[in-house]
Amino acid sequence: MNGTPVPSGAGGKLAIEDAQTIRRATTAAALSNVATWYDFGTYSYIAIALDRVFFPDAGEWAPVLTLGTFAAAFLVRPLGGIILGPLGDRFGRTRVLSATVFLMTFATALLGLVPSYGSIGIAAPLIVLFIRMLQGFSVGGEYIGALTLVAEYAPDRRRGTLGSLLEFGTLIGYMFGAGITSILVAALPEDDLLTWGWRLPFMLALPLGVTGLYLRMDLEETPAFRQQMERSPAMATMALRRVFQILAKHYRSAVLIAGGLIVAWNVTNYVLTNYVPTYLTTTLPAHGESGTSGALSATLQVAVMLAMLIAIVFVGKLSDRIGRKPILLTGSVSLILFGLPSVWLLRTGLPGQVCGLLIMGFALLCFAAVTPSTLPTLFPTFIRYGSLAIIFNVFVSAFAGTAPTVIGVAVTTTENLDWPGYYLIGAGAIGLASTLLLKETAGRPLTGAAPLTSSADLPSPPLSEDGVPMENPLKDRPE
């Protein structure tokens, strides 16, 4: 069965998708997401070496410039969302997703080949800047496309569970990047790390990306997209301007709710995964506080992500039972109450650093497990990919992806080490307001799509006297 609508008995139609197809689609999205976020996140983990490779003469501003190059990817993410998202609504989710995997893999492998500042001077960081922008353009269409694909394949009763698998893949990608970096930093002498060792994590993107590309190219379109094309194929020719008009006229509140959840989720994410490693290894020692080595910082990141990895699917499944809002509220309140204490703990030695990271990880878990299944319900099928790609990337680029750089500048100029905590509190307040305005979406069909279930959830067909399944018992009854 391939998204075939059948009478539901309650008005409207019920779409039934083959269970094996759902598993294949979800697995493909999650595994290729591993490759994407390994590629995108590795830069921040190996930043402890990159500041000396590409900014050797920048002094105390070298970490800030390295984080600034990281943030540059977010400048073009909205452009990627504006171009790639509407293409996904026009030509289909799987075609665009295959293109983004290829582009991300190519850019990351190329990053591992860039000569150092000592070899070609200022051209080196400029090339890195260009490649990071290429990665940002790709991510602008990649993540939301994968999120849309999983949401549109997931049965209504299990969207939270399957949506959390997407972030399961994200965490594995980040953890893999942090783990590889930790091993290299611990095993290689500093000269080898700065000469050639930093290149290895980027070159590993090639086999990961090829695997992700193969899995995505084997997928057919989602049930919701097929239904949309059957009902109104002319929607595939809608101009981008019309998408903005529809959002502004009919979905203004949805845009603000989605934007708030995106900011709360991603500020927490980028503070934890991108700023905290620099904070522990460089910022705290520079201010006379107790920091950590690069290897230990990466190890702590891996440990926190492993804990999140174990719990995230359970939290997603829990949201299918109790709803998305209670879990989002928990994450938001945690940031407001414990955002600043978690940063204070990072300055109290190893036990405190573990506790501080776990607090941040718990708040991030609440958003990461639930938001992927929440955002797609806010918009209809014919503009879902495009609208979410635009909204997600604009809000991430403006408020979340720039957070590590803004925090780094604020700490450097004011000598106040509490800035990460202020950011977390602000993220929690925004998340709380957005969640309170959100209508519960658990268990409900996507807007513009038929109710969807899996063939595995259907009752078993009746059996004949010989034990043979009967599709039509009245027709098969012997005379």
Coordinates of C-alpha atoms in Angstrom, one line a residue:
M1 CA 0.0 0.0 0.0
N2 CA 1.4 3.4 -0.9
G3 CA -0.6 6.1 0.8
T4 CA -3.9 4.8 -0.6
P5 CA -6.9 6.7 0.7
V6 CA -9.7 4.4 2.0
P7 CA -12.9 5.2 3.8
S8 CA -12.3 6.0 7.5
G9 CA -15.9 5.5 8.6
A10 CA -15.8 8.9 10.4
G11 CA -16.1 11.3 7.5
G12 CA -13.1 11.9 5.2
K13 CA -10.6 9.3 4.2
L14 CA -7.8 7.4 5.9
A15 CA -4.5 6.9 4.1
I16 CA -2.7 3.7 4.7
E17 CA 1.1 3.5 4.1
D18 CA 3.1 0.3 4.0
A19 CA 5.0 -0.3 7.2
Q20 CA 8.1 -1.3 5.4
T21 CA 8.1 1.9 3.3
I22 CA 7.7 4.0 6.5
R23 CA 10.7 2.3 8.1
R24 CA 12.8 2.7 5.0
A25 CA 12.0 6.4 4.7
T26 CA 12.6 7.2 8.4
T27 CA 15.8 5.2 8.4
A28 CA 17.1 6.9 5.3
A29 CA 16.3 10.4 6.7
A30 CA 17.9 9.6 10.0
L31 CA 21.1 8.1 8.6
S32 CA 21.7 10.8 6.0
N33 CA 21.1 13.3 8.8
V34 CA 24.0 11.7 10.5
A35 CA 26.2 12.7 7.6
T36 CA 24.8 16.2 7.3
W37 CA 25.3 17.2 11.0
Y38 CA 28.7 15.4 11.2
D39 CA 29.7 17.6 8.3
F40 CA 28.3 20.8 9.7
G41 CA 29.3 20.3 13.3
T42 CA 32.9 19.0 12.9
Y43 CA 34.1 22.6 12.2
S44 CA 33.2 23.7 15.8
Y45 CA 34.8 20.7 17.4
I46 CA 38.1 21.0 15.6
A47 CA 38.0 24.8 16.2
I48 CA 40.6 24.4 18.9
A49 CA 43.1 23.7 16.1
L50 CA 41.6 25.8 13.3
D51 CA 42.2 29.1 15.1
R52 CA 46.0 28.4 14.9
V53 CA 45.8 27.1 11.4
F54 CA 43.9 29.9 9.8
F55 CA 44.3 32.8 12.4
P56 CA 47.7 32.4 13.9
D57 CA 48.4 36.1 14.3
A58 CA 45.0 37.1 15.8
G59 CA 46.0 36.6 19.5
E60 CA 43.0 36.5 21.9
W61 CA 40.6 37.2 19.0
A62 CA 41.6 34.0 17.2
P63 CA 38.8 31.9 18.8
V64 CA 36.3 34.7 18.1
L65 CA 37.3 34.8 14.4
T66 CA 37.1 31.1 14.1
L67 CA 33.6 31.2 15.6
G68 CA 32.8 34.1 13.3
T69 CA 33.7 31.9 10.3
F70 CA 31.4 29.2 11.8
A71 CA 28.6 31.8 12.0
A72 CA 29.1 32.9 8.4
A73 CA 27.3 29.7 7.3
F74 CA 24.2 31.1 8.9
L75 CA 24.3 34.2 6.8
V76 CA 23.4 32.2 3.7
R77 CA 21.1 29.6 5.3
P78 CA 18.1 31.8 4.7
L79 CA 19.1 32.0 1.0
G80 CA 19.3 28.2 0.9
G81 CA 15.9 27.9 2.5
I82 CA 14.3 30.5 0.2
I83 CA 15.6 28.7 -2.9
L84 CA 15.6 25.0 -1.9
G85 CA 12.4 24.9 0.2
P86 CA 10.0 26.0 -2.5
L87 CA 11.7 23.7 -4.9
G88 CA 10.8 20.9 -2.5
D89 CA 7.1 21.9 -2.7
R90 CA 7.3 22.1 -6.4
F91 CA 9.4 19.1 -7.5
G92 CA 9.1 16.8 -4.4
R93 CA 11.0 16.3 -1.2
T94 CA 13.3 13.5 -2.2
R95 CA 14.8 15.2 -5.3
V96 CA 15.9 18.3 -3.3
L97 CA 17.2 16.2 -0.4
S98 CA 19.4 14.2 -2.7
A99 CA 20.9 17.4 -4.1
T100 CA 21.6 18.9 -0.6
V101 CA 23.4 15.7 0.6
F102 CA 25.7 15.9 -2.4
L103 CA 26.4 19.6 -1.9
M104 CA 27.2 19.2 1.8
T105 CA 29.5 16.2 1.2
F106 CA 31.4 18.0 -1.5
A107 CA 31.9 21.2 0.6
T108 CA 33.0 19.4 3.7
A109 CA 35.6 17.2 1.9
L110 CA 36.9 20.3 0.1
L111 CA 37.3 22.0 3.5
G112 CA 39.8 19.3 4.4
L113 CA 42.0 20.3 1.5
V114 CA 42.4 24.0 2.2
P115 CA 46.0 25.1 2.6
S116 CA 46.9 26.8 5.9
Y117 CA 47.5 30.5 6.5
G118 CA 51.2 29.8 6.6
S119 CA 51.0 28.4 3.0
I120 CA 48.8 30.9 1.2
G121 CA 48.2 33.7 3.7
I122 CA 44.9 35.5 3.9
A123 CA 43.5 33.5 1.1
A124 CA 43.2 30.5 3.4
P125 CA 40.6 31.9 5.8
L126 CA 38.8 33.4 2.9
I127 CA 38.5 30.0 1.2
V128 CA 37.2 28.5 4.5
L129 CA 34.7 31.3 4.7
F130 CA 33.4 30.5 1.2
I131 CA 33.1 26.8 2.0
R132 CA 31.3 27.4 5.2
M133 CA 28.8 29.6 3.3
L134 CA 28.4 26.7 0.8
Q135 CA 27.6 24.4 3.7
G136 CA 25.2 26.9 5.1
F137 CA 23.3 27.1 1.8
S138 CA 23.0 23.3 1.7
V139 CA 21.8 23.0 5.3
G140 CA 19.2 25.7 4.4
G141 CA 17.2 23.1 2.5
E142 CA 18.5 19.9 4.0
Y143 CA 17.3 19.7 7.6
I144 CA 13.8 21.0 7.0
G145 CA 13.4 18.7 4.0
A146 CA 14.3 15.7 6.1
L147 CA 12.0 16.9 8.9
T148 CA 9.2 17.3 6.4
L149 CA 9.8 14.0 4.8
V150 CA 9.7 12.1 8.2
A151 CA 6.6 14.0 9.4
E152 CA 4.7 13.3 6.1
Y153 CA 5.6 9.6 6.2
A154 CA 4.9 9.2 10.0
P155 CA 1.5 7.8 11.0
D156 CA -0.4 10.3 13.1
R157 CA -0.3 8.3 16.3
R158 CA 3.5 7.9 16.0
R159 CA 4.8 11.2 14.6
G160 CA 6.5 12.1 17.8
T161 CA 8.4 8.8 18.0
L162 CA 9.5 8.9 14.3
G163 CA 10.3 12.6 14.4
S164 CA 12.6 12.0 17.4
L165 CA 14.6 9.5 15.2
L166 CA 15.6 12.4 13.0
E167 CA 17.3 14.1 16.0
F168 CA 18.7 10.7 17.0
G169 CA 20.6 10.9 13.7
T170 CA 21.6 14.5 14.4
L171 CA 23.0 13.6 17.7
I172 CA 25.0 10.7 16.3
G173 CA 26.4 13.0 13.7
Y174 CA 27.5 15.6 16.3
M175 CA 28.7 12.8 18.6
F176 CA 30.7 11.2 15.8
G177 CA 32.3 14.5 15.0
A178 CA 33.1 15.2 18.7
G179 CA 34.4 11.7 19.1
I180 CA 36.7 11.8 16.1
T181 CA 38.1 15.1 17.3
S182 CA 38.6 13.9 20.8
I183 CA 40.6 10.9 19.6
L184 CA 42.8 13.1 17.2
V185 CA 43.5 15.7 19.9
A186 CA 44.4 13.1 22.4
A187 CA 46.5 10.9 20.1
L188 CA 48.4 13.3 17.9
P189 CA 51.2 15.6 18.9
E190 CA 50.3 19.3 18.5
D191 CA 52.5 19.8 15.5
D192 CA 50.9 16.8 13.6
L193 CA 47.4 18.0 14.6
L194 CA 48.1 21.4 13.2
T195 CA 49.9 20.1 10.1
W196 CA 47.6 17.4 8.8
G197 CA 45.5 15.8 11.6
W198 CA 42.8 18.5 11.6
R199 CA 42.0 17.5 7.9
L200 CA 41.0 13.9 8.7
P201 CA 37.5 14.6 10.2
F202 CA 36.6 16.6 7.1
M203 CA 37.8 13.9 4.7
L204 CA 35.6 11.3 6.5
A205 CA 32.6 13.2 5.2
L206 CA 33.0 11.6 1.8
P207 CA 32.0 8.0 2.6
L208 CA 29.3 9.2 5.0
G209 CA 27.8 11.5 2.3
V210 CA 27.8 8.8 -0.4
T211 CA 25.9 6.5 1.9
G212 CA 23.3 9.1 2.7
L213 CA 22.9 10.0 -1.0
Y214 CA 22.3 6.4 -1.9
L215 CA 19.7 6.0 0.8
R216 CA 17.8 9.1 -0.2
M217 CA 17.8 8.4 -3.9
D218 CA 15.9 5.2 -3.3
L219 CA 12.9 6.9 -1.7
E220 CA 9.5 7.7 -3.3
E221 CA 7.6 10.8 -2.5
T222 CA 5.7 11.2 0.7
P223 CA 1.9 10.3 1.0
A224 CA 1.0 13.9 1.8
F225 CA 2.9 15.2 -1.3
R226 CA 1.3 12.6 -3.6
Q227 CA -2.1 13.5 -2.3
Q228 CA -1.4 17.2 -2.9
M229 CA -0.3 16.5 -6.5
E230 CA -3.4 14.4 -7.1
R231 CA -5.8 17.0 -5.8
S232 CA -4.2 20.1 -7.2
P233 CA -1.1 19.6 -9.4
A234 CA -1.2 23.4 -10.3
M235 CA 0.2 24.1 -6.8
A236 CA 3.6 22.9 -8.1
T237 CA 3.8 26.1 -10.2
M238 CA 3.1 28.6 -7.4
A239 CA 5.4 31.5 -7.3
L240 CA 7.6 32.2 -4.3
R241 CA 5.9 35.6 -3.9
R242 CA 2.6 33.8 -3.4
V243 CA 4.1 31.7 -0.6
F244 CA 5.1 34.9 1.3
Q245 CA 1.6 36.3 0.7
I246 CA -0.1 33.2 2.1
L247 CA 2.1 33.2 5.2
A248 CA 1.6 36.9 5.8
K249 CA -2.2 36.7 5.4
H250 CA -3.2 33.4 6.8
Y251 CA -0.3 32.0 9.0
R252 CA 1.2 35.0 10.9
S253 CA 0.6 33.4 14.3
A254 CA 2.0 30.1 13.1
V255 CA 5.1 31.9 11.8
L256 CA 5.7 33.5 15.2
I257 CA 5.0 30.3 17.2
A258 CA 7.3 28.3 14.9
G259 CA 10.0 31.0 15.0
G260 CA 9.9 31.1 18.8
L261 CA 10.3 27.3 19.2
I262 CA 13.1 27.4 16.6
V263 CA 15.0 30.1 18.6
A264 CA 14.6 28.3 21.9
W265 CA 15.7 25.0 20.5
N266 CA 18.6 26.2 18.5
V267 CA 20.0 28.8 20.9
T268 CA 20.3 25.9 23.4
N269 CA 21.8 23.7 20.8
Y270 CA 24.5 26.1 19.6
V271 CA 25.4 27.3 23.0
L272 CA 25.9 23.7 24.2
T273 CA 27.6 22.2 21.1
N274 CA 29.4 25.2 19.6
Y275 CA 30.2 27.8 22.3
V276 CA 30.7 25.6 25.4
P277 CA 33.8 23.8 23.9
T278 CA 35.5 27.1 23.4
Y279 CA 34.3 28.4 26.7
L280 CA 35.8 25.5 28.6
T281 CA 39.1 25.2 26.7
T282 CA 40.0 28.9 25.9
T283 CA 37.7 31.4 27.6
L284 CA 37.8 30.2 31.2
P285 CA 41.6 29.7 31.3
A286 CA 42.1 33.1 29.8
H287 CA 40.1 34.7 32.6
G288 CA 41.8 32.7 35.4
E289 CA 39.1 30.2 35.8
S290 CA 39.2 26.4 35.9
G291 CA 38.8 25.1 32.3
T292 CA 39.5 21.8 30.6
S293 CA 41.8 20.4 27.9
G294 CA 40.5 20.1 24.3
A295 CA 40.3 16.3 24.6
L296 CA 38.4 16.4 27.9
S297 CA 36.0 19.0 26.5
A298 CA 35.2 16.9 23.5
T299 CA 34.8 13.8 25.7
L300 CA 32.3 15.6 27.9
Q301 CA 30.3 16.6 24.8
V302 CA 30.2 13.0 23.7
A303 CA 29.0 11.9 27.1
V304 CA 26.2 14.4 27.2
M305 CA 25.1 13.5 23.7
L306 CA 25.2 9.8 24.5
A307 CA 22.9 10.5 27.4
M308 CA 20.5 12.4 25.1
L309 CA 20.8 9.7 22.5
I310 CA 19.6 7.1 24.9
A311 CA 16.6 9.2 26.0
I312 CA 15.5 11.0 22.9
V313 CA 13.3 8.3 21.3
F314 CA 11.6 7.6 24.7
V315 CA 10.8 11.3 25.0
G316 CA 9.4 11.4 21.5
K317 CA 7.3 8.4 22.2
L318 CA 6.1 10.0 25.5
S319 CA 4.9 13.1 23.5
D320 CA 2.7 10.8 21.4
R321 CA 1.0 9.8 24.7
I322 CA 0.8 13.0 26.8
G323 CA 1.2 15.7 24.0
R324 CA 4.0 17.9 22.8
K325 CA 3.2 20.9 25.0
P326 CA 4.1 19.5 28.4
I327 CA 7.5 18.5 27.2
L328 CA 8.2 21.8 25.5
L329 CA 7.0 23.6 28.6
T330 CA 9.5 21.5 30.7
G331 CA 12.4 22.5 28.5
S332 CA 11.5 26.2 28.5
V333 CA 11.1 26.4 32.3
S334 CA 14.4 24.5 32.7
L335 CA 16.2 27.1 30.7
I336 CA 14.7 30.0 32.7
L337 CA 15.4 28.5 36.1
F338 CA 18.7 26.8 35.5
G339 CA 20.3 28.5 32.5
L340 CA 22.5 30.7 34.6
P341 CA 23.3 28.1 37.3
S342 CA 24.4 25.7 34.6
V343 CA 27.0 28.2 33.4
W344 CA 28.2 28.9 36.9
L345 CA 28.7 25.1 37.3
L346 CA 31.0 25.1 34.3
R347 CA 33.5 27.3 36.4
T348 CA 33.6 24.9 39.4
G349 CA 35.8 22.1 38.1
L350 CA 35.1 18.8 36.5
P351 CA 32.1 17.6 38.6
G352 CA 30.4 21.0 38.1
Q353 CA 31.1 21.0 34.4
V354 CA 29.5 17.6 34.1
C355 CA 26.4 18.8 35.9
G356 CA 26.2 22.1 34.0
L357 CA 26.4 20.2 30.6
L358 CA 23.8 17.7 31.7
I359 CA 21.4 20.6 32.6
M360 CA 21.8 22.1 29.2
G361 CA 21.5 18.7 27.6
F362 CA 18.2 18.0 29.4
A363 CA 16.7 21.3 28.2
L364 CA 17.9 20.6 24.6
L365 CA 16.5 17.1 24.8
C366 CA 13.0 18.4 25.5
F367 CA 13.1 20.6 22.4
A368 CA 15.0 18.2 20.1
A369 CA 12.7 15.2 20.8
V370 CA 9.4 17.1 20.2
T371 CA 9.9 20.1 17.9
P372 CA 10.6 18.1 14.7
S373 CA 7.1 16.6 15.0
T374 CA 5.5 19.9 16.0
L375 CA 6.7 22.3 13.3
P376 CA 5.3 20.5 10.2
T377 CA 1.8 20.5 11.7
L378 CA 1.6 24.3 11.6
F379 CA 1.5 24.6 7.8
P380 CA -0.4 22.9 5.0
T381 CA 1.3 20.5 2.5
F382 CA 1.5 22.8 -0.5
I383 CA 3.7 25.3 1.4
R384 CA 5.1 23.2 4.2
Y385 CA 8.6 22.6 2.9
G386 CA 9.1 26.1 1.6
S387 CA 7.6 28.0 4.5
L388 CA 9.4 26.0 7.2
A389 CA 12.7 26.2 5.3
I390 CA 12.4 30.0 5.1
I391 CA 11.2 30.5 8.7
F392 CA 13.6 28.0 10.2
N393 CA 16.7 29.4 8.6
V394 CA 15.8 33.1 9.1
F395 CA 15.3 32.6 12.8
V396 CA 18.2 30.3 13.2
S397 CA 20.6 32.6 11.3
A398 CA 19.4 35.8 13.1
F399 CA 19.2 34.6 16.7
A400 CA 20.7 31.1 17.2
G401 CA 23.6 30.4 14.8
T402 CA 25.1 33.8 15.7
A403 CA 24.8 33.1 19.4
P404 CA 28.4 31.6 19.9
T405 CA 30.0 34.6 18.1
V406 CA 27.8 37.2 20.0
I407 CA 28.5 35.6 23.3
G408 CA 32.2 35.4 22.5
V409 CA 32.4 39.1 21.7
A410 CA 30.3 40.0 24.7
V411 CA 32.5 38.0 27.1
T412 CA 35.7 39.4 25.5
T413 CA 34.6 43.0 25.7
T414 CA 32.8 43.0 29.0
E415 CA 34.9 40.4 30.9
N416 CA 31.5 39.0 32.1
L417 CA 31.5 35.2 32.0
D418 CA 27.8 34.8 32.6
W419 CA 26.7 35.7 29.0
P420 CA 26.0 32.1 28.0
G421 CA 23.5 31.9 30.9
Y422 CA 21.8 35.1 29.8
Y423 CA 21.3 33.7 26.4
L424 CA 19.8 30.5 27.7
I425 CA 17.4 32.4 29.9
G426 CA 16.2 34.4 27.0
A427 CA 15.8 31.3 24.9
G428 CA 13.7 29.7 27.6
A429 CA 11.4 32.8 27.9
I430 CA 10.8 32.8 24.1
G431 CA 10.1 29.0 24.2
L432 CA 7.7 29.4 27.0
A433 CA 5.7 32.1 25.3
S434 CA 5.6 30.2 22.0
T435 CA 4.5 26.9 23.7
L436 CA 1.6 28.6 25.6
L437 CA 0.3 29.9 22.2
L438 CA 0.7 26.5 20.5
K439 CA -2.3 24.3 19.9
E440 CA -1.7 20.6 20.8
T441 CA -0.9 18.6 17.7
A442 CA -0.2 15.1 19.0
G443 CA -2.2 12.4 17.2
R444 CA -3.8 14.8 14.7
P445 CA -3.4 14.6 10.9
L446 CA -1.1 17.1 9.1
T447 CA -2.9 20.2 7.7
G448 CA -3.9 19.5 4.1
A449 CA -3.3 15.7 4.4
A450 CA -5.6 12.7 5.0
P451 CA -5.3 11.0 8.4
L452 CA -2.4 8.5 8.0
T453 CA -1.8 5.1 9.5
S454 CA 0.6 2.3 9.0
S455 CA -0.4 -1.0 7.5
A456 CA 1.2 -2.6 10.6
D457 CA -1.4 -0.8 12.8
L458 CA -4.4 -2.3 10.9
P459 CA -6.3 -5.2 12.4
S460 CA -5.4 -8.6 11.1
P461 CA -7.8 -9.8 8.3
P462 CA -10.2 -12.6 9.0
L463 CA -9.1 -16.1 8.1
S464 CA -11.0 -18.7 6.2
E465 CA -11.6 -22.2 7.6
D466 CA -8.3 -23.2 6.0
G467 CA -6.4 -20.4 7.7
V468 CA -6.1 -18.2 4.5
P469 CA -6.5 -14.4 5.0
M470 CA -9.7 -13.1 3.4
E471 CA -9.6 -9.6 1.9
N472 CA -13.3 -9.7 1.3
P473 CA -15.0 -12.3 3.6
L474 CA -18.4 -12.0 1.9
K475 CA -17.0 -12.5 -1.6
D476 CA -14.8 -15.4 -0.5
R477 CA -17.5 -17.2 1.5
P478 CA -18.1 -20.7 -0.1
E479 CA -21.6 -21.3 -1.5

